[in-house]
mmCIF file of C-alpha atoms in Angstrom:
data_model
loop_
_atom_site.group_PDB
_atom_site.id
_atom_site.type_symbol
_atom_site.label_atom_id
_atom_site.label_comp_id
_atom_site.label_asym_id
_atom_site.label_seq_id
_atom_site.Cartn_x
_atom_site.Cartn_y
_atom_site.Cartn_z
ATOM 1 C CA UNK A 1 10.323 86.551 -4.388
ATOM 2 C CA UNK A 2 13.589 85.168 -5.768
ATOM 3 C CA UNK A 3 14.837 87.148 -8.767
ATOM 4 C CA UNK A 4 15.265 85.462 -12.125
ATOM 5 C CA UNK A 5 18.845 85.064 -13.363
ATOM 6 C CA UNK A 6 19.791 86.522 -16.726
ATOM 7 C CA UNK A 7 21.136 84.395 -19.578
ATOM 8 C CA UNK A 8 24.869 84.089 -19.981
ATOM 9 C CA UNK A 9 26.504 86.636 -22.258
ATOM 10 C CA UNK A 10 29.876 86.664 -23.945
ATOM 11 C CA UNK A 11 32.703 87.590 -21.592
ATOM 12 C CA UNK A 12 34.267 90.904 -22.556
ATOM 13 C CA UNK A 13 36.838 93.321 -21.237
ATOM 14 C CA UNK A 14 35.474 96.202 -19.194
ATOM 15 C CA UNK A 15 37.277 99.454 -18.677
ATOM 16 C CA UNK A 16 36.568 102.332 -16.359
ATOM 17 C CA UNK A 17 36.690 103.379 -12.713
ATOM 18 C CA UNK A 18 34.180 103.153 -9.906
ATOM 19 C CA UNK A 19 31.290 100.759 -10.644
ATOM 20 C CA UNK A 20 33.205 98.711 -13.235
ATOM 21 C CA UNK A 21 36.843 98.055 -12.363
ATOM 22 C CA UNK A 22 39.384 98.619 -15.109
ATOM 23 C CA UNK A 23 40.800 95.593 -16.874
ATOM 24 C CA UNK A 24 38.268 93.084 -15.516
ATOM 25 C CA UNK A 25 36.191 90.601 -17.489
ATOM 26 C CA UNK A 26 32.435 90.632 -16.930
ATOM 27 C CA UNK A 27 29.669 88.089 -17.365
ATOM 28 C CA UNK A 28 26.209 87.430 -16.009
ATOM 29 C CA UNK A 29 25.929 84.877 -13.222
ATOM 30 C CA UNK A 30 23.069 82.916 -11.661
ATOM 31 C CA UNK A 31 21.831 83.859 -8.200
ATOM 32 C CA UNK A 32 21.039 81.001 -5.795
ATOM 33 C CA UNK A 33 19.111 80.521 -2.562
ATOM 34 C CA UNK A 34 22.373 79.609 -0.861
ATOM 35 C CA UNK A 35 23.857 82.973 -1.835
ATOM 36 C CA UNK A 36 20.790 84.729 -0.431
ATOM 37 C CA UNK A 37 21.154 82.978 2.927
ATOM 38 C CA UNK A 38 24.891 83.614 3.207
ATOM 39 C CA UNK A 39 24.518 87.300 2.359
ATOM 40 C CA UNK A 40 21.571 87.776 4.713
ATOM 41 C CA UNK A 41 23.541 86.179 7.549
ATOM 42 C CA UNK A 42 26.316 88.738 7.047
ATOM 43 C CA UNK A 43 23.819 91.607 7.015
ATOM 44 C CA UNK A 44 22.068 90.335 10.152
ATOM 45 C CA UNK A 45 25.364 90.277 12.050
ATOM 46 C CA UNK A 46 25.788 94.026 11.531
ATOM 47 C CA UNK A 47 23.795 95.523 14.409
ATOM 48 C CA UNK A 48 25.678 98.832 14.595
ATOM 49 C CA UNK A 49 24.144 102.075 13.320
ATOM 50 C CA UNK A 50 26.113 105.142 12.321
ATOM 51 C CA UNK A 51 25.823 107.778 15.090
ATOM 52 C CA UNK A 52 25.627 110.819 12.786
ATOM 53 C CA UNK A 53 22.629 110.122 10.547
ATOM 54 C CA UNK A 54 21.238 113.625 11.114
ATOM 55 C CA UNK A 55 24.491 115.267 10.098
ATOM 56 C CA UNK A 56 24.746 113.090 6.988
ATOM 57 C CA UNK A 57 21.248 114.137 5.943
ATOM 58 C CA UNK A 58 21.906 117.822 6.608
ATOM 59 C CA UNK A 59 25.152 117.914 4.641
ATOM 60 C CA UNK A 60 24.203 115.563 1.798
ATOM 61 C CA UNK A 61 24.430 118.271 -0.856
ATOM 62 C CA UNK A 62 27.769 119.542 0.378
ATOM 63 C CA UNK A 63 29.189 116.014 0.438
ATOM 64 C CA UNK A 64 28.310 115.512 -3.234
ATOM 65 C CA UNK A 65 29.691 118.961 -4.072
ATOM 66 C CA UNK A 66 32.985 117.927 -2.446
ATOM 67 C CA UNK A 67 32.884 114.600 -4.300
ATOM 68 C CA UNK A 68 32.667 116.307 -7.693
ATOM 69 C CA UNK A 69 35.201 118.952 -6.685
ATOM 70 C CA UNK A 70 37.673 116.162 -5.959
ATOM 71 C CA UNK A 71 36.862 113.879 -8.892
ATOM 72 C CA UNK A 72 35.760 116.360 -11.592
ATOM 73 C CA UNK A 73 34.522 114.377 -14.633
ATOM 74 C CA UNK A 74 36.922 111.477 -14.146
ATOM 75 C CA UNK A 75 35.063 109.146 -11.773
ATOM 76 C CA UNK A 76 32.147 107.713 -13.772
ATOM 77 C CA UNK A 77 32.289 106.429 -17.334
ATOM 78 C CA UNK A 78 29.825 107.694 -19.940
ATOM 79 C CA UNK A 79 26.659 105.592 -20.041
ATOM 80 C CA UNK A 80 26.807 104.487 -23.674
ATOM 81 C CA UNK A 81 24.645 101.465 -22.855
ATOM 82 C CA UNK A 82 21.546 103.637 -22.449
ATOM 83 C CA UNK A 83 20.667 103.897 -26.117
ATOM 84 C CA UNK A 84 20.748 100.085 -26.356
ATOM 85 C CA UNK A 85 18.836 99.455 -23.137
ATOM 86 C CA UNK A 86 16.328 102.286 -23.564
ATOM 87 C CA UNK A 87 15.184 101.458 -27.104
ATOM 88 C CA UNK A 88 11.925 103.375 -26.726
ATOM 89 C CA UNK A 89 13.843 106.649 -26.738
ATOM 90 C CA UNK A 90 15.501 105.996 -30.084
ATOM 91 C CA UNK A 91 12.211 104.846 -31.600
ATOM 92 C CA UNK A 92 10.537 108.054 -30.426
ATOM 93 C CA UNK A 93 13.365 110.157 -31.827
ATOM 94 C CA UNK A 94 12.958 108.428 -35.193
ATOM 95 C CA UNK A 95 9.264 109.395 -35.313
ATOM 96 C CA UNK A 96 9.098 112.776 -33.557
ATOM 97 C CA UNK A 97 10.792 116.081 -34.419
ATOM 98 C CA UNK A 98 11.688 117.009 -30.824
ATOM 99 C CA UNK A 99 11.872 114.539 -27.942
ATOM 100 C CA UNK A 100 12.232 115.794 -24.379
ATOM 101 C CA UNK A 101 14.163 113.945 -21.675
ATOM 102 C CA UNK A 102 14.360 114.682 -17.950
ATOM 103 C CA UNK A 103 17.753 113.688 -16.516
ATOM 104 C CA UNK A 104 17.137 113.613 -12.768
ATOM 105 C CA UNK A 105 20.452 113.673 -10.926
ATOM 106 C CA UNK A 106 22.547 114.234 -14.030
ATOM 107 C CA UNK A 107 25.937 114.320 -12.310
ATOM 108 C CA UNK A 108 28.542 115.569 -14.778
ATOM 109 C CA UNK A 109 26.564 114.531 -17.853
ATOM 110 C CA UNK A 110 27.595 110.896 -18.250
ATOM 111 C CA UNK A 111 24.148 110.101 -19.659
ATOM 112 C CA UNK A 112 23.080 113.306 -21.388
ATOM 113 C CA UNK A 113 26.191 113.842 -23.520
ATOM 114 C CA UNK A 114 26.282 110.385 -25.170
ATOM 115 C CA UNK A 115 22.501 110.418 -25.640
ATOM 116 C CA UNK A 116 22.531 113.840 -27.281
ATOM 117 C CA UNK A 117 25.368 112.743 -29.550
ATOM 118 C CA UNK A 118 23.438 109.680 -30.742
ATOM 119 C CA UNK A 119 20.005 111.366 -30.887
ATOM 120 C CA UNK A 120 20.238 114.792 -32.599
ATOM 121 C CA UNK A 121 16.598 115.713 -31.942
ATOM 122 C CA UNK A 122 16.766 114.935 -28.210
ATOM 123 C CA UNK A 123 16.402 117.924 -25.875
ATOM 124 C CA UNK A 124 17.421 117.396 -22.252
ATOM 125 C CA UNK A 125 16.282 119.126 -19.073
ATOM 126 C CA UNK A 126 18.749 118.090 -16.375
ATOM 127 C CA UNK A 127 19.488 118.887 -12.759
ATOM 128 C CA UNK A 128 21.735 117.770 -9.946
ATOM 129 C CA UNK A 129 22.052 118.213 -6.197
ATOM 130 C CA UNK A 130 25.689 119.334 -6.464
ATOM 131 C CA UNK A 131 26.440 122.803 -7.822
ATOM 132 C CA UNK A 132 29.910 121.621 -8.833
ATOM 133 C CA UNK A 133 28.407 118.916 -11.041
ATOM 134 C CA UNK A 134 26.062 121.421 -12.699
ATOM 135 C CA UNK A 135 28.947 123.778 -13.421
ATOM 136 C CA UNK A 136 31.052 120.962 -14.880
ATOM 137 C CA UNK A 137 28.230 120.093 -17.287
ATOM 138 C CA UNK A 138 27.909 123.707 -18.427
ATOM 139 C CA UNK A 139 31.676 123.995 -18.879
ATOM 140 C CA UNK A 140 31.898 120.797 -20.937
ATOM 141 C CA UNK A 141 33.084 121.212 -24.525
ATOM 142 C CA UNK A 142 30.026 119.321 -25.798
ATOM 143 C CA UNK A 143 27.477 121.382 -23.882
ATOM 144 C CA UNK A 144 24.806 122.796 -26.216
ATOM 145 C CA UNK A 145 22.777 125.565 -24.622
ATOM 146 C CA UNK A 146 19.948 125.287 -27.153
ATOM 147 C CA UNK A 147 19.423 121.564 -26.425
ATOM 148 C CA UNK A 148 20.493 121.241 -22.798
ATOM 149 C CA UNK A 149 19.052 123.039 -19.798
ATOM 150 C CA UNK A 150 20.912 122.254 -16.584
ATOM 151 C CA UNK A 151 20.007 123.551 -13.116
ATOM 152 C CA UNK A 152 20.880 122.909 -9.505
ATOM 153 C CA UNK A 153 18.000 121.259 -7.661
ATOM 154 C CA UNK A 154 17.577 119.368 -4.402
ATOM 155 C CA UNK A 155 15.165 116.626 -5.418
ATOM 156 C CA UNK A 156 14.011 116.273 -1.812
ATOM 157 C CA UNK A 157 13.422 119.908 -0.853
ATOM 158 C CA UNK A 158 12.871 121.693 -4.180
ATOM 159 C CA UNK A 159 10.342 121.574 -6.971
ATOM 160 C CA UNK A 160 11.863 120.360 -10.228
ATOM 161 C CA UNK A 161 12.638 123.579 -12.166
ATOM 162 C CA UNK A 162 11.021 122.530 -15.454
ATOM 163 C CA UNK A 163 7.451 122.532 -16.745
ATOM 164 C CA UNK A 164 5.459 119.552 -15.491
ATOM 165 C CA UNK A 165 3.916 117.105 -17.933
ATOM 166 C CA UNK A 166 6.238 117.991 -20.809
ATOM 167 C CA UNK A 167 8.788 115.163 -20.917
ATOM 168 C CA UNK A 168 8.590 112.070 -23.094
ATOM 169 C CA UNK A 169 11.171 110.238 -20.992
ATOM 170 C CA UNK A 170 12.966 110.454 -17.662
ATOM 171 C CA UNK A 171 16.073 108.730 -16.362
ATOM 172 C CA UNK A 172 16.884 108.082 -12.714
ATOM 173 C CA UNK A 173 20.220 106.278 -12.650
ATOM 174 C CA UNK A 174 22.017 105.543 -9.363
ATOM 175 C CA UNK A 175 20.282 108.586 -7.860
ATOM 176 C CA UNK A 176 17.492 107.347 -5.595
ATOM 177 C CA UNK A 177 19.919 105.233 -3.560
ATOM 178 C CA UNK A 178 21.781 108.395 -2.493
ATOM 179 C CA UNK A 179 18.672 109.821 -0.786
ATOM 180 C CA UNK A 180 17.254 108.996 2.646
ATOM 181 C CA UNK A 181 14.490 106.364 2.172
ATOM 182 C CA UNK A 182 11.805 108.445 3.881
ATOM 183 C CA UNK A 183 11.808 110.740 0.836
ATOM 184 C CA UNK A 184 11.554 108.111 -1.905
ATOM 185 C CA UNK A 185 7.832 108.387 -2.601
ATOM 186 C CA UNK A 186 7.898 112.196 -2.837
ATOM 187 C CA UNK A 187 10.890 112.036 -5.175
ATOM 188 C CA UNK A 188 9.239 109.509 -7.497
ATOM 189 C CA UNK A 189 6.042 111.581 -7.453
ATOM 190 C CA UNK A 190 7.988 114.627 -8.653
ATOM 191 C CA UNK A 191 9.517 112.660 -11.515
ATOM 192 C CA UNK A 192 6.119 111.173 -12.402
ATOM 193 C CA UNK A 193 4.587 114.645 -12.584
ATOM 194 C CA UNK A 194 7.242 115.763 -15.084
ATOM 195 C CA UNK A 195 6.276 113.108 -17.634
ATOM 196 C CA UNK A 196 3.542 113.492 -20.208
ATOM 197 C CA UNK A 197 0.903 110.802 -20.724
ATOM 198 C CA UNK A 198 2.710 107.808 -22.150
ATOM 199 C CA UNK A 199 6.039 109.041 -20.800
ATOM 200 C CA UNK A 200 8.518 106.385 -19.687
ATOM 201 C CA UNK A 201 10.902 106.332 -16.725
ATOM 202 C CA UNK A 202 14.145 104.367 -17.010
ATOM 203 C CA UNK A 203 15.440 103.395 -13.561
ATOM 204 C CA UNK A 204 18.733 101.791 -12.588
ATOM 205 C CA UNK A 205 20.194 101.447 -9.090
ATOM 206 C CA UNK A 206 21.872 99.159 -6.573
ATOM 207 C CA UNK A 207 20.290 95.825 -5.665
ATOM 208 C CA UNK A 208 20.284 94.098 -2.296
ATOM 209 C CA UNK A 209 23.262 91.786 -1.658
ATOM 210 C CA UNK A 210 25.498 93.722 -4.022
ATOM 211 C CA UNK A 211 29.197 93.251 -3.300
ATOM 212 C CA UNK A 212 29.483 96.794 -1.955
ATOM 213 C CA UNK A 213 26.694 96.182 0.571
ATOM 214 C CA UNK A 214 28.454 93.048 1.759
ATOM 215 C CA UNK A 215 31.639 95.040 2.324
ATOM 216 C CA UNK A 216 29.728 97.617 4.347
ATOM 217 C CA UNK A 217 28.042 94.914 6.434
ATOM 218 C CA UNK A 218 31.347 93.191 7.198
ATOM 219 C CA UNK A 219 32.906 96.474 8.348
ATOM 220 C CA UNK A 220 30.031 97.026 10.818
ATOM 221 C CA UNK A 221 30.701 100.779 10.931
ATOM 222 C CA UNK A 222 28.782 102.123 7.922
ATOM 223 C CA UNK A 223 25.084 101.290 8.413
ATOM 224 C CA UNK A 224 22.831 104.346 8.657
ATOM 225 C CA UNK A 225 19.535 102.439 8.302
ATOM 226 C CA UNK A 226 18.717 98.907 7.195
ATOM 227 C CA UNK A 227 20.188 98.442 3.691
ATOM 228 C CA UNK A 228 21.392 102.072 3.743
ATOM 229 C CA UNK A 229 25.073 102.874 4.227
ATOM 230 C CA UNK A 230 27.554 105.742 4.245
ATOM 231 C CA UNK A 231 30.734 105.595 2.183
ATOM 232 C CA UNK A 232 34.093 106.932 3.280
ATOM 233 C CA UNK A 233 33.479 110.164 1.359
ATOM 234 C CA UNK A 234 30.185 110.690 3.263
ATOM 235 C CA UNK A 235 27.957 109.945 0.255
ATOM 236 C CA UNK A 236 25.163 107.399 0.789
ATOM 237 C CA UNK A 237 23.902 104.225 -0.865
ATOM 238 C CA UNK A 238 20.694 102.222 -0.452
ATOM 239 C CA UNK A 239 20.383 98.651 -1.753
ATOM 240 C CA UNK A 240 16.910 97.883 -3.141
ATOM 241 C CA UNK A 241 14.805 94.797 -3.747
ATOM 242 C CA UNK A 242 12.612 94.678 -6.838
ATOM 243 C CA UNK A 243 9.576 94.432 -4.556
ATOM 244 C CA UNK A 244 10.489 97.758 -2.957
ATOM 245 C CA UNK A 245 10.993 99.399 -6.333
ATOM 246 C CA UNK A 246 7.691 98.126 -7.714
ATOM 247 C CA UNK A 247 5.709 99.166 -4.644
ATOM 248 C CA UNK A 248 7.258 102.610 -4.781
ATOM 249 C CA UNK A 249 6.640 103.173 -8.485
ATOM 250 C CA UNK A 250 3.078 101.880 -8.557
ATOM 251 C CA UNK A 251 2.152 103.893 -5.451
ATOM 252 C CA UNK A 252 2.399 107.135 -7.460
ATOM 253 C CA UNK A 253 0.628 105.790 -10.550
ATOM 254 C CA UNK A 254 3.343 104.224 -12.696
ATOM 255 C CA UNK A 255 2.654 100.988 -14.584
ATOM 256 C CA UNK A 256 5.469 98.457 -14.861
ATOM 257 C CA UNK A 257 6.928 97.661 -18.266
ATOM 258 C CA UNK A 258 9.957 95.731 -17.018
ATOM 259 C CA UNK A 259 11.740 95.137 -13.714
ATOM 260 C CA UNK A 260 14.706 92.817 -13.216
ATOM 261 C CA UNK A 261 17.837 92.185 -11.226
ATOM 262 C CA UNK A 262 21.096 92.336 -13.155
ATOM 263 C CA UNK A 263 23.731 89.995 -11.733
ATOM 264 C CA UNK A 264 27.229 90.589 -13.069
ATOM 265 C CA UNK A 265 30.494 88.987 -12.065
ATOM 266 C CA UNK A 266 33.694 90.975 -12.530
ATOM 267 C CA UNK A 267 36.856 88.894 -12.500
ATOM 268 C CA UNK A 268 40.474 89.949 -12.249
ATOM 269 C CA UNK A 269 42.212 86.755 -13.313
ATOM 270 C CA UNK A 270 45.658 88.148 -12.599
ATOM 271 C CA UNK A 271 44.796 88.689 -8.933
ATOM 272 C CA UNK A 272 42.363 85.798 -8.658
ATOM 273 C CA UNK A 273 39.529 88.097 -7.553
ATOM 274 C CA UNK A 274 35.821 87.835 -8.354
ATOM 275 C CA UNK A 275 33.294 90.541 -7.531
ATOM 276 C CA UNK A 276 29.552 89.934 -7.653
ATOM 277 C CA UNK A 277 27.516 93.026 -8.449
ATOM 278 C CA UNK A 278 23.740 93.321 -8.159
ATOM 279 C CA UNK A 279 21.818 96.072 -9.913
ATOM 280 C CA UNK A 280 18.141 96.687 -10.567
ATOM 281 C CA UNK A 281 16.927 97.910 -13.935
ATOM 282 C CA UNK A 282 13.341 98.934 -14.652
ATOM 283 C CA UNK A 283 11.052 100.790 -17.028
ATOM 284 C CA UNK A 284 7.741 102.307 -15.921
ATOM 285 C CA UNK A 285 5.134 104.177 -17.943
ATOM 286 C CA UNK A 286 2.774 107.004 -17.019
ATOM 287 C CA UNK A 287 -0.559 106.044 -18.562
#
């Protein structure tokens, strides 16, 4: 299935490290069959697998702990787009006295802090793999103990440390891709179980043929499994298709509300560089 391109949007300046380079312009672009073939050819040429997959799996938590120890709260920008993209949450907050959100893989609070600022009656239960990230959230000047519960939790090995069936919403943002694929269904099942009837999951993660995947494939030293790569800091990234996401979500009982590729081109005109990013964004409901 070839994904549908998004309409063009006004070009604007983007600031921030990591996913969105500082000082670049950004716009949507149209994906083509020719691009698919060229990217797949590059991926197919990478036949080398990383020799230490077992060690990467064993030390996944420690590698993220080291990541946050090195980068503190400076690496990712706050996700202010969520309140615009996840309109159901604001509508619920307008109608309900207390709304409960599960932030699965909260990192250093780049989603929970802006959401709590914009939605005063939102209460967040959050957790992360990395103890350092959890501590940074609790030490943040905007942390509110009465509205925010934050715990360390290994989403693969542990039960989620909050009462099941009590959350109106859940967010899973660039989290699933960091986990070994064999655990995906169990992870999604755990998140599903946390939602109440009618609860909605907002999902965002890397899409296949993203620029970063192409860089990994060209290096031919980073592939752990097909479409699954290790970065230089030992953290991991999987690149999904929408078919994979839909099969995974519906297998545990979710019903699709929306599921799309997001194609964005970042351009540094000064250097003459263009970067083509591919993300997947989805909403699923527990009926």
